[in-house]
């Protein structure tokens, strides 16, 4: 109840004490390392930065820090740093688009760290088997790029304005769609309706919905009204509830007429091209009554540009679109007061700009409130695991990034609900199938996490010391490393890292064995309660020994170093198997 | 609130307990026929056709030569959606060549010839076609899907957290819904005992792959492997955690999932290891097989359904939830929808293959409900498809179903609306009148508990769905 009162009050205070898009900004005192991690986990799969940078960002004001953290640039060293051993500065070698990255990763460039026998996966050349998902996955986990850009990019193209490679959309069209949308978002002064226009007039959307075939001939619209409906509903949140008959019989019908003569040329050997040619010959002439406005334009592009501006400021869009954005990206538990505040914040923006809105939200009291809950989708979960577990770009090829995504119906660019988007966090959290598949992936198939050295002539070694501060971990003390790992993968400021969790993690880090095994090899099925871990003197003593053990991460003995890194892999497996991986809270 | 209190809170609790409804089912001994366990309770199989299916394409009116007749105007207005020219001769040929000509004695209708199994069901009196059904005046997919899954025509757009009617059925019968789809539909979730308007996972078992239901635990000799150490750590950890975690924690659902998976997983896997997958069911999702479906995901769901029935006693099965996409036929309706109908109803395809492998007593105690969130408009659009409409039809299929046509299949009044901007089938019968009798058949007197607003729901004049079952 107190929270409700506070949030309601903060709505009233918006104009008097506000930042950017109008949310109530978190105080400097509350902006701490935990707050920085919450932003990174919500918007950047945890980020790929180090402890020092997190401390540095936490020491800034929230407004200053968020401007450094959330950008749509091709790279952002504040949240994703290139590892020392990585050869290529991807941000220098490419323009940061999936197509640009693909050209580099599939090339023979001397700095390309993609294994030669895997470069084919990143080809973007016409006529080759282009794999947008592989490109996106690698771009997301690559150090030295910008995971926030990819997080919002996948949401825009796979959820908010989803199209599907399993429809007739081809990979070139999909790449262009993704890159054009993200590029548009990167123009920080551009109004959001322009990005929605770019999406709405793209070849991918015209192909998916089929309105590339819509023509106006002999005073008849030979059209389907699929996108005419979803343009309003999905892109803008306009449902036509105020006057359903007008919406159905006027707005949707006439929007179908506006979406005419949008040809996509077919090129032999390549398929349909990745752009639309906006014609006039078969385009509906004259003025069209759409959304209580008069829509004019010689072709579909001109009409949709005008219509997007109208739609963006239509009252249903003002109410619904910002809620779609926040619930899609950050909160599955919005209260009425939260929604009212989101709407007020959006309405306060004269020019609707997504980046400004997200920045303001990410440092708002609402975002950092304990009532906020976001369940992770399978993509969120897998990307979180890989961004945190892969320590440098040279390691990427050692992990199979698409693992489990197809089985969990969460493969990028193939949204399970088609234009209604991919698997949601709530869906993932409601499925014991997904829980089970994940549980088995970190137990039965945990070789991924305990692999610490290459075989034969392969000199690769897993090196957690490369990302651990010797000073902050007190010379690699088990208890500190456990906390580091928990915060790295769970990001809750150790809120849920209680006695039980700490006991299991420390046992694995110190001994490489589970707690029961470490205590008595003949009583492997023993269950420990928090109470006995906190009161049994023998257990307390053992756990203290574990906690103070120093890990040999810098040992000169290769086998000792491998064993220490393997123990970290075991501890990570355990952490990933706890319930706390599946959701993120506001505080 | 506990289940018993939920039941007591309804007006019909006395009736329920008076006839001893559920206890009767629970007393049925679990026997087997040819090794296949008989059902401990009647079972609802709910198949959602996502996208709004055009069931008139499956069951069109007979072609008629009179230009003012329903049978002429249908074919005229929908010729494009059947990939036909403007020539009435082509319409007549299509009718003659591609449809079975059926009648219930009053209404003549066609049935696409790909739907051989469905024709068999009709011939045997096992198919009920309920027409002019409606859940909402909206034509928004997600909202209408929510309404159908909840079985609540009064649900608002913000009610997505409310329970589904399959989950309610499982809840009041103290059983479970098996979600055989990639993620559970809203249909599956029962009420939260502490807040009946909210939903809970307690009566749902996710079974997107019934052949891998167990949580990993090391086999003998592998206890000390790295995998074994983590599996053992987590098993012990969850055993303690589920006792310690706060009941309102957002993470409790995951400790519950661990518990449920451990409870059911091993038992299901052990049972199914004794049950080879019938070859023609395996063929439904196996590339290159003679009866592989275009939609192999549906084939997997049919396998899951077969398995669910085989473990019905273990999971206390009351309902199974399936879904199939590909029904939003704005373009190229004929090629899209006929593949779907073939997958569902073709010879040796989904339901035919399943039926062949179920004992008669299992078929007699299960009912299949098929429908989408809405229907299509009465006229083809310009892309050889049809756009969203509100009214639709539902198919209710089962050996215990009182087959026939319920509701006017081809209302003449539609002819006067063909020139409207977005003409569609007028919805006259709301969901309550179909779903409640099904619930009553599964568990006597449960229908009025799950659909308390049935008396207020609209029903087409002359239609009596209380006679849906024999």
Coordinates of N, CA and C in Angstrom, one line a residue, chain B residues 119-326:
Chain B
X119 N -15.1 -37.0 -41.9 CA -16.4 -37.6 -42.5 C -16.8 -38.9 -41.8
X120 N -15.8 -39.7 -41.5 CA -16.1 -40.9 -40.7 C -16.8 -40.5 -39.4
X121 N -16.3 -39.5 -38.7 CA -16.9 -39.1 -37.5 C -18.3 -38.7 -37.7
X122 N -18.5 -37.9 -38.8 CA -19.9 -37.5 -39.1 C -20.8 -38.7 -39.4
X123 N -20.3 -39.6 -40.2 CA -21.1 -40.8 -40.6 C -21.5 -41.6 -39.4
X124 N -20.6 -41.6 -38.4 CA -20.8 -42.4 -37.2 C -21.6 -41.7 -36.1
X125 N -21.9 -40.4 -36.4 CA -22.7 -39.6 -35.5 C -21.9 -39.1 -34.3
X126 N -20.6 -39.0 -34.5 CA -19.7 -38.5 -33.5 C -19.3 -37.1 -33.6
X127 N -19.7 -36.4 -34.7 CA -19.3 -35.0 -34.9 C -20.5 -34.0 -34.7
X128 N -20.3 -33.1 -33.8 CA -21.3 -32.0 -33.7 C -20.7 -30.7 -34.2
X129 N -21.4 -30.1 -35.1 CA -21.0 -28.8 -35.6 C -21.9 -27.7 -35.0
X130 N -21.2 -26.8 -34.2 CA -22.0 -25.8 -33.5 C -21.7 -24.5 -34.3
X131 N -22.7 -23.9 -34.8 CA -22.5 -22.7 -35.7 C -22.9 -21.4 -34.9
X132 N -22.5 -20.3 -35.6 CA -22.8 -18.9 -35.1 C -22.4 -18.7 -33.7
X133 N -21.2 -19.1 -33.4 CA -20.6 -19.0 -32.1 C -19.8 -17.7 -32.0
X134 N -19.8 -17.1 -30.8 CA -19.1 -15.9 -30.6 C -18.5 -15.7 -29.2
X135 N -17.4 -15.1 -29.1 CA -16.8 -14.8 -27.8 C -16.7 -13.4 -27.6
X136 N -16.5 -12.6 -28.7 CA -16.3 -11.2 -28.5 C -16.7 -10.4 -29.8
X137 N -17.0 -9.1 -29.6 CA -17.2 -8.3 -30.8 C -15.9 -7.8 -31.4
X138 N -14.8 -8.1 -30.7 CA -13.5 -7.6 -31.2 C -13.0 -8.6 -32.3
X139 N -12.1 -8.1 -33.1 CA -11.4 -9.0 -34.1 C -9.9 -9.0 -33.8
X140 N -9.6 -8.8 -32.6 CA -8.1 -8.7 -32.2 C -7.7 -10.1 -31.7
X141 N -6.7 -10.7 -32.4 CA -6.4 -12.1 -32.1 C -6.1 -12.3 -30.6
X142 N -5.2 -11.5 -30.1 CA -4.7 -11.9 -28.7 C -5.9 -11.7 -27.7
X143 N -6.6 -10.7 -27.8 CA -7.8 -10.5 -26.9 C -8.8 -11.6 -27.0
X144 N -9.1 -12.0 -28.3 CA -10.1 -13.0 -28.5 C -9.6 -14.4 -28.1
X145 N -8.3 -14.6 -28.2 CA -7.7 -15.9 -27.7 C -7.8 -16.0 -26.2
X146 N -7.6 -14.8 -25.6 CA -7.7 -14.8 -24.1 C -9.1 -15.1 -23.7
X147 N -10.1 -14.5 -24.4 CA -11.5 -14.7 -24.0 C -11.9 -16.2 -24.2
X148 N -11.4 -16.8 -25.3 CA -11.7 -18.2 -25.6 C -11.1 -19.1 -24.5
X149 N -9.8 -18.8 -24.2 CA -9.1 -19.7 -23.3 C -9.7 -19.5 -21.9
X150 N -10.2 -18.4 -21.6 CA -10.8 -18.2 -20.2 C -12.2 -18.6 -20.2
X151 N -12.8 -18.7 -21.4 CA -14.2 -19.1 -21.5 C -15.1 -18.0 -20.9
X152 N -14.6 -16.8 -20.9 CA -15.3 -15.7 -20.3 C -15.5 -14.5 -21.3
X153 N -16.8 -14.5 -21.7 CA -17.1 -13.4 -22.8 C -17.1 -12.0 -22.2
X154 N -17.0 -12.0 -20.8 CA -17.0 -10.6 -20.2 C -15.6 -10.2 -19.8
X155 N -14.6 -11.0 -20.2 CA -13.2 -10.6 -19.8 C -12.8 -9.3 -20.5
X156 N -12.1 -8.5 -19.7 CA -11.6 -7.2 -20.3 C -10.2 -7.4 -20.8
X157 N -9.7 -6.4 -21.5 CA -8.4 -6.5 -22.1 C -7.3 -6.7 -21.1
X158 N -7.5 -6.2 -19.9 CA -6.5 -6.3 -18.9 C -6.6 -7.5 -17.9
X159 N -7.4 -8.4 -18.4 CA -7.7 -9.6 -17.5 C -6.8 -10.8 -17.8
X160 N -5.7 -10.6 -18.4 CA -4.9 -11.7 -18.9 C -4.4 -12.6 -17.8
X161 N -4.4 -12.1 -16.5 CA -3.9 -12.9 -15.4 C -5.0 -13.8 -14.8
X162 N -6.2 -13.8 -15.4 CA -7.3 -14.6 -14.9 C -7.1 -16.1 -15.3
X163 N -7.8 -17.0 -14.6 CA -7.6 -18.4 -14.9 C -8.3 -18.8 -16.2
X164 N -7.9 -19.9 -16.7 CA -8.5 -20.5 -17.9 C -9.6 -21.5 -17.5
X165 N -10.4 -21.8 -18.5 CA -11.5 -22.7 -18.1 C -11.1 -24.2 -18.0
X166 N -10.0 -24.5 -18.7 CA -9.5 -25.9 -18.6 C -8.9 -26.0 -17.2
X167 N -8.2 -25.0 -16.8 CA -7.6 -25.0 -15.4 C -8.6 -25.1 -14.3
X168 N -9.7 -24.3 -14.6 CA -10.8 -24.4 -13.6 C -11.4 -25.8 -13.5
X169 N -11.5 -26.4 -14.7 CA -12.1 -27.7 -14.7 C -11.2 -28.7 -13.9
X170 N -9.9 -28.5 -14.2 CA -9.0 -29.4 -13.4 C -9.0 -29.1 -11.9
X171 N -9.1 -27.9 -11.6 CA -9.1 -27.5 -10.2 C -10.3 -28.0 -9.5
X172 N -11.5 -27.9 -10.0 CA -12.7 -28.4 -9.3 C -12.8 -29.9 -9.3
X173 N -12.0 -30.5 -10.2 CA -12.0 -32.0 -10.2 C -10.8 -32.6 -9.6
X174 N -10.0 -31.7 -9.0 CA -8.7 -32.1 -8.3 C -7.8 -32.9 -9.2
X175 N -7.8 -32.4 -10.5 CA -6.9 -33.1 -11.4 C -5.9 -32.2 -12.1
X176 N -5.4 -32.5 -13.2 CA -4.5 -31.7 -13.9 C -4.8 -31.5 -15.4
X177 N -4.3 -30.4 -15.9 CA -4.3 -30.1 -17.3 C -2.9 -30.4 -17.8
X178 N -2.8 -31.1 -18.9 CA -1.5 -31.3 -19.5 C -1.4 -30.4 -20.7
X179 N -0.4 -29.5 -20.6 CA -0.1 -28.5 -21.7 C 0.8 -29.1 -22.7
X180 N 0.3 -29.5 -23.8 CA 1.1 -30.2 -24.8 C 1.8 -29.3 -25.8
X181 N 1.6 -28.0 -25.7 CA 2.2 -27.0 -26.6 C 3.5 -26.6 -26.1
X182 N 4.2 -25.7 -26.9 CA 5.5 -25.3 -26.5 C 5.5 -24.5 -25.2
X183 N 4.4 -23.7 -25.0 CA 4.3 -23.1 -23.7 C 2.8 -23.2 -23.4
X184 N 2.4 -23.3 -22.1 CA 1.0 -23.5 -21.7 C 0.1 -22.3 -22.1
X185 N -1.0 -22.7 -22.7 CA -2.0 -21.6 -23.1 C -2.7 -21.1 -21.8
X186 N -3.3 -20.0 -21.9 CA -4.1 -19.4 -20.8 C -5.1 -20.4 -20.3
X187 N -5.7 -21.2 -21.3 CA -6.7 -22.2 -21.0 C -6.3 -23.1 -19.8
X188 N -5.0 -23.3 -19.6 CA -4.5 -24.4 -18.7 C -4.5 -24.0 -17.2
X189 N -4.5 -22.7 -17.0 CA -4.2 -22.3 -15.6 C -5.5 -22.2 -14.8
X190 N -5.4 -22.8 -13.6 CA -6.6 -22.8 -12.7 C -6.5 -21.6 -11.8
X191 N -7.5 -21.5 -10.9 CA -7.5 -20.3 -10.0 C -6.5 -20.4 -8.9
X192 N -6.0 -19.3 -8.5 CA -5.2 -19.3 -7.3 C -6.1 -19.4 -6.1
X193 N -5.9 -20.4 -5.2 CA -6.8 -20.7 -4.1 C -6.9 -19.5 -3.2
X194 N -5.9 -18.6 -3.2 CA -6.0 -17.4 -2.3 C -6.7 -16.2 -3.0
X195 N -6.8 -16.3 -4.3 CA -7.5 -15.2 -5.0 C -8.0 -15.8 -6.3
X196 N -9.3 -16.2 -6.3 CA -9.8 -17.0 -7.3 C -9.8 -16.3 -8.7
X197 N -9.7 -15.0 -8.7 CA -9.7 -14.3 -10.0 C -8.3 -14.3 -10.6
X198 N -7.3 -14.7 -9.8 CA -6.0 -14.8 -10.3 C -5.7 -16.3 -10.7
X199 N -4.7 -16.5 -11.5 CA -4.4 -17.8 -11.9 C -3.2 -18.4 -11.2
X200 N -3.1 -19.7 -11.2 CA -2.1 -20.5 -10.6 C -1.6 -21.6 -11.5
X201 N -0.3 -22.0 -11.2 CA 0.3 -23.1 -12.0 C 0.0 -24.5 -11.4
X202 N -0.7 -24.5 -10.3 CA -0.8 -25.7 -9.5 C -1.4 -26.9 -10.2
X203 N -2.3 -26.6 -11.2 CA -3.0 -27.7 -11.9 C -2.5 -27.9 -13.3
X204 N -1.3 -27.4 -13.6 CA -0.8 -27.5 -15.0 C 0.5 -28.3 -15.0
X205 N 0.5 -29.2 -15.9 CA 1.8 -29.9 -16.1 C 2.2 -29.6 -17.6
X206 N 3.4 -29.0 -17.7 CA 3.9 -28.7 -19.1 C 4.5 -30.0 -19.6
X207 N 4.0 -30.3 -20.8 CA 4.5 -31.6 -21.4 C 4.7 -31.4 -22.9
X208 N 5.5 -30.5 -23.2 CA 5.8 -30.2 -24.7 C 6.6 -31.4 -25.3
X209 N 7.2 -32.1 -24.4 CA 7.9 -33.3 -24.9 C 7.7 -34.4 -23.8
X210 N 6.7 -35.2 -24.0 CA 6.4 -36.2 -23.0 C 7.4 -37.3 -22.8
X211 N 8.3 -37.3 -23.7 CA 9.4 -38.4 -23.6 C 10.6 -38.0 -22.9
X212 N 10.6 -36.7 -22.5 CA 11.8 -36.3 -21.6 C 11.2 -35.4 -20.5
X213 N 10.7 -36.1 -19.5 CA 10.0 -35.4 -18.4 C 10.7 -35.4 -17.1
X214 N 11.8 -36.1 -17.0 CA 12.5 -36.2 -15.7 C 13.6 -35.2 -15.6
X215 N 13.9 -34.8 -14.3 CA 15.0 -34.0 -14.0 C 16.2 -35.0 -14.0
X216 N 17.4 -34.5 -14.4 CA 18.5 -35.3 -14.4 C 19.0 -35.7 -13.0
X217 N 19.3 -36.9 -12.9 CA 20.0 -37.3 -11.6 C 20.9 -38.5 -12.0
X218 N 22.1 -38.5 -11.5 CA 23.1 -39.4 -12.0 C 22.7 -40.9 -11.7
X219 N 23.0 -41.7 -12.7 CA 22.7 -43.1 -12.5 C 23.8 -43.7 -11.6
X220 N 23.6 -45.0 -11.2 CA 24.6 -45.6 -10.3 C 25.9 -45.6 -11.0
X221 N 26.9 -45.3 -10.2 CA 28.3 -45.3 -10.7 C 28.7 -43.9 -11.2
X222 N 27.7 -43.0 -11.4 CA 28.1 -41.7 -11.9 C 27.8 -40.6 -10.9
X223 N 27.7 -41.0 -9.7 CA 27.4 -40.0 -8.6 C 28.4 -39.0 -8.5
X224 N 29.7 -39.3 -8.7 CA 30.8 -38.4 -8.4 C 31.3 -37.7 -9.7
X225 N 30.6 -37.8 -10.8 CA 30.9 -37.0 -12.0 C 30.6 -35.6 -11.7
X226 N 31.1 -34.7 -12.6 CA 30.8 -33.3 -12.4 C 29.3 -33.1 -12.5
X227 N 28.7 -33.7 -13.5 CA 27.2 -33.6 -13.6 C 26.5 -34.1 -12.4
X228 N 27.0 -35.2 -11.8 CA 26.4 -35.8 -10.7 C 26.5 -34.9 -9.5
X229 N 27.7 -34.2 -9.3 CA 27.8 -33.3 -8.2 C 26.8 -32.1 -8.2
X230 N 26.7 -31.6 -9.4 CA 25.7 -30.4 -9.5 C 24.3 -30.9 -9.3
X231 N 24.0 -32.0 -9.9 CA 22.6 -32.5 -9.8 C 22.3 -32.8 -8.4
X232 N 23.2 -33.4 -7.7 CA 23.0 -33.7 -6.3 C 22.9 -32.4 -5.4
X233 N 23.8 -31.5 -5.7 CA 23.7 -30.2 -5.0 C 22.4 -29.6 -5.2
X234 N 21.9 -29.6 -6.4 CA 20.6 -28.9 -6.7 C 19.4 -29.6 -6.1
X235 N 19.5 -30.9 -6.1 CA 18.4 -31.7 -5.6 C 18.3 -31.4 -4.1
X236 N 19.4 -31.5 -3.4 CA 19.4 -31.2 -2.0 C 19.0 -29.8 -1.7
X237 N 19.5 -28.9 -2.5 CA 19.3 -27.5 -2.3 C 17.8 -27.2 -2.4
X238 N 17.1 -27.7 -3.5 CA 15.7 -27.5 -3.7 C 14.9 -28.2 -2.6
X239 N 15.3 -29.3 -2.1 CA 14.6 -30.0 -1.0 C 14.5 -29.1 0.2
X240 N 15.6 -28.4 0.5 CA 15.5 -27.5 1.6 C 14.8 -26.2 1.3
X241 N 15.1 -25.7 0.1 CA 14.6 -24.4 -0.3 C 13.1 -24.4 -0.4
X242 N 12.5 -25.4 -0.9 CA 11.0 -25.4 -1.0 C 10.3 -25.3 0.3
X243 N 11.0 -25.8 1.3 CA 10.4 -25.7 2.7 C 10.7 -24.3 3.3
X244 N 11.7 -23.6 2.8 CA 12.1 -22.3 3.4 C 11.6 -21.1 2.7
X245 N 11.3 -21.3 1.4 CA 11.0 -20.1 0.6 C 9.6 -19.5 1.0
X246 N 9.5 -18.2 1.0 CA 8.2 -17.6 1.4 C 7.2 -17.9 0.4
X247 N 5.9 -18.1 0.9 CA 4.9 -18.6 0.0 C 4.5 -17.5 -1.0
X248 N 4.8 -16.2 -0.8 CA 4.5 -15.2 -1.8 C 5.8 -14.8 -2.6
X249 N 6.8 -15.6 -2.5 CA 8.0 -15.2 -3.3 C 7.7 -15.5 -4.7
X250 N 8.3 -14.6 -5.6 CA 8.1 -14.8 -7.0 C 8.9 -16.0 -7.5
X251 N 9.8 -16.5 -6.7 CA 10.6 -17.6 -7.1 C 10.0 -19.0 -6.7
X252 N 8.9 -18.9 -5.9 CA 8.3 -20.1 -5.5 C 7.8 -21.0 -6.6
X253 N 7.3 -20.4 -7.7 CA 6.8 -21.2 -8.8 C 7.9 -22.1 -9.3
X254 N 9.2 -21.6 -9.2 CA 10.3 -22.5 -9.7 C 10.6 -23.6 -8.8
X255 N 10.5 -23.4 -7.5 CA 10.7 -24.5 -6.6 C 9.5 -25.5 -6.7
X256 N 8.3 -25.0 -7.0 CA 7.2 -25.9 -7.3 C 7.4 -26.7 -8.5
X257 N 8.0 -26.0 -9.5 CA 8.2 -26.8 -10.8 C 9.2 -27.9 -10.5
X258 N 10.2 -27.6 -9.8 CA 11.2 -28.6 -9.5 C 10.6 -29.8 -8.8
X259 N 9.7 -29.4 -7.8 CA 9.1 -30.5 -7.0 C 8.1 -31.3 -7.9
X260 N 7.4 -30.6 -8.7 CA 6.4 -31.4 -9.6 C 7.1 -32.2 -10.6
X261 N 8.2 -31.6 -11.2 CA 9.0 -32.4 -12.2 C 9.6 -33.6 -11.6
X262 N 10.0 -33.5 -10.3 CA 10.6 -34.7 -9.7 C 9.5 -35.7 -9.4
X263 N 8.4 -35.2 -9.0 CA 7.3 -36.1 -8.6 C 6.8 -36.9 -9.8
X264 N 6.5 -36.2 -10.9 CA 5.9 -36.8 -12.1 C 7.0 -37.4 -13.1
X265 N 8.1 -36.7 -13.2 CA 9.0 -36.9 -14.3 C 9.5 -38.4 -14.4
X266 N 10.0 -38.9 -13.2 CA 10.5 -40.3 -13.3 C 9.4 -41.3 -13.5
X267 N 8.2 -41.0 -12.9 CA 7.1 -42.0 -13.1 C 6.6 -42.0 -14.6
X268 N 6.6 -40.8 -15.2 CA 6.1 -40.7 -16.6 C 7.2 -41.4 -17.5
X269 N 8.4 -41.0 -17.3 CA 9.5 -41.6 -18.1 C 9.5 -43.1 -18.0
X270 N 9.3 -43.6 -16.7 CA 9.4 -45.1 -16.5 C 8.2 -45.7 -17.3
X271 N 7.0 -45.1 -17.1 CA 5.8 -45.7 -17.8 C 6.0 -45.7 -19.3
X272 N 6.4 -44.6 -19.8 CA 6.5 -44.4 -21.3 C 7.6 -45.3 -21.9
X273 N 8.6 -45.6 -21.1 CA 9.7 -46.4 -21.6 C 9.2 -47.8 -21.9
X274 N 8.0 -48.1 -21.4 CA 7.4 -49.4 -21.7 C 6.4 -49.3 -22.8
X275 N 6.2 -48.1 -23.3 CA 5.2 -47.8 -24.3 C 5.9 -47.3 -25.6
X276 N 6.2 -48.2 -26.5 CA 6.8 -47.7 -27.8 C 5.8 -46.8 -28.5
X277 N 6.3 -45.8 -29.2 CA 5.5 -44.8 -29.9 C 4.9 -45.6 -31.1
X278 N 3.6 -45.6 -31.3 CA 3.1 -46.3 -32.5 C 3.7 -45.7 -33.8
X279 N 4.0 -46.6 -34.7 CA 4.7 -46.1 -35.9 C 4.0 -45.0 -36.7
X280 N 2.6 -45.1 -36.8 CA 1.9 -44.1 -37.5 C 1.8 -42.8 -36.7
X281 N 2.0 -42.8 -35.4 CA 2.0 -41.6 -34.7 C 3.4 -41.0 -34.8
X282 N 4.4 -41.8 -34.7 CA 5.8 -41.3 -34.9 C 6.0 -40.7 -36.3
X283 N 5.3 -41.3 -37.2 CA 5.4 -40.8 -38.6 C 4.9 -39.4 -38.8
X284 N 4.0 -39.0 -37.9 CA 3.4 -37.6 -38.0 C 4.4 -36.5 -38.0
X285 N 5.5 -36.8 -37.3 CA 6.5 -35.7 -37.1 C 7.9 -36.2 -37.6
X286 N 7.9 -37.3 -38.3 CA 9.2 -37.8 -38.8 C 9.4 -37.5 -40.3
X287 N 10.4 -36.7 -40.6 CA 10.6 -36.3 -42.0 C 10.8 -37.5 -42.9
X288 N 10.1 -37.5 -44.0 CA 10.2 -38.6 -44.9 C 9.2 -39.7 -44.7
X289 N 8.5 -39.7 -43.6 CA 7.5 -40.8 -43.4 C 6.4 -40.6 -44.3
X290 N 5.6 -41.7 -44.5 CA 4.5 -41.6 -45.5 C 3.4 -40.8 -45.0
X291 N 3.3 -40.5 -43.7 CA 2.2 -39.7 -43.2 C 2.6 -38.5 -42.4
X292 N 3.8 -38.0 -42.7 CA 4.3 -36.8 -42.0 C 3.4 -35.6 -42.3
X293 N 3.2 -34.9 -41.2 CA 2.3 -33.7 -41.4 C 3.1 -32.5 -41.9
X294 N 2.4 -31.6 -42.6 CA 3.0 -30.3 -42.9 C 3.5 -29.6 -41.7
X295 N 2.7 -29.7 -40.7 CA 3.0 -29.1 -39.4 C 3.4 -30.1 -38.4
X296 N 4.8 -30.3 -38.4 CA 5.3 -31.4 -37.6 C 5.1 -31.2 -36.1
X297 N 5.1 -29.9 -35.7 CA 4.8 -29.6 -34.3 C 3.5 -30.1 -33.9
X298 N 2.5 -30.1 -34.7 CA 1.2 -30.7 -34.4 C 1.4 -32.2 -34.2
X299 N 2.2 -32.8 -35.1 CA 2.5 -34.3 -34.9 C 3.1 -34.6 -33.6
X300 N 4.0 -33.8 -33.1 CA 4.6 -34.0 -31.8 C 3.5 -33.9 -30.7
X301 N 2.6 -32.9 -30.9 CA 1.5 -32.8 -29.9 C 0.6 -34.0 -29.9
X302 N 0.4 -34.6 -31.0 CA -0.5 -35.8 -31.0 C 0.3 -36.9 -30.3
X303 N 1.6 -37.0 -30.5 CA 2.3 -38.0 -29.8 C 2.2 -37.7 -28.3
X304 N 2.4 -36.4 -27.9 CA 2.2 -36.1 -26.5 C 0.8 -36.4 -26.0
X305 N -0.2 -36.3 -26.8 CA -1.5 -36.6 -26.4 C -1.7 -38.1 -26.1
X306 N -1.2 -38.8 -27.1 CA -1.2 -40.3 -26.9 C -0.5 -40.7 -25.6
X307 N 0.7 -40.1 -25.4 CA 1.4 -40.4 -24.1 C 0.6 -39.9 -22.9
X308 N 0.0 -38.8 -23.0 CA -0.7 -38.3 -21.8 C -1.9 -39.2 -21.4
X309 N -2.5 -39.7 -22.4 CA -3.6 -40.7 -22.2 C -3.0 -42.0 -21.6
X310 N -1.8 -42.3 -22.0 CA -1.2 -43.5 -21.5 C -0.7 -43.4 -20.0
X311 N -0.5 -42.1 -19.6 CA -0.1 -41.9 -18.2 C -1.2 -41.2 -17.4
X312 N -2.4 -41.2 -17.9 CA -3.5 -40.4 -17.3 C -3.7 -40.7 -15.8
X313 N -3.4 -41.9 -15.4 CA -3.5 -42.2 -14.0 C -2.4 -41.6 -13.2
X314 N -1.3 -41.5 -13.7 CA -0.2 -40.9 -13.0 C -0.4 -39.4 -12.8
X315 N -0.9 -38.8 -13.8 CA -1.0 -37.3 -13.8 C -2.4 -36.8 -13.5
X316 N -3.3 -37.8 -13.3 CA -4.7 -37.4 -12.9 C -5.2 -36.4 -14.0
X317 N -5.3 -36.9 -15.2 CA -5.6 -36.1 -16.4 C -7.0 -35.8 -16.4
X318 N -7.3 -34.5 -16.6 CA -8.7 -34.0 -16.8 C -8.8 -33.3 -18.2
X319 N -7.8 -32.6 -18.6 CA -7.8 -31.9 -19.8 C -6.4 -31.9 -20.5
X320 N -6.4 -31.9 -21.8 CA -5.2 -31.7 -22.5 C -5.3 -30.5 -23.4
X321 N -4.3 -29.8 -23.5 CA -4.3 -28.5 -24.3 C -3.4 -28.6 -25.5
X322 N -3.9 -28.4 -26.7 CA -3.1 -28.4 -27.9 C -3.4 -27.1 -28.7
X323 N -2.5 -26.8 -29.6 CA -2.7 -25.6 -30.4 C -2.1 -25.8 -31.7
X324 N -2.6 -25.1 -32.7 CA -2.1 -25.2 -34.1 C -2.2 -23.8 -34.7
X325 N -1.2 -23.3 -35.2 CA -1.2 -22.0 -35.9 C -1.4 -22.1 -37.4
X326 N -1.4 -21.0 -38.1 CA -1.6 -21.1 -39.5 C -3.0 -20.9 -40.0

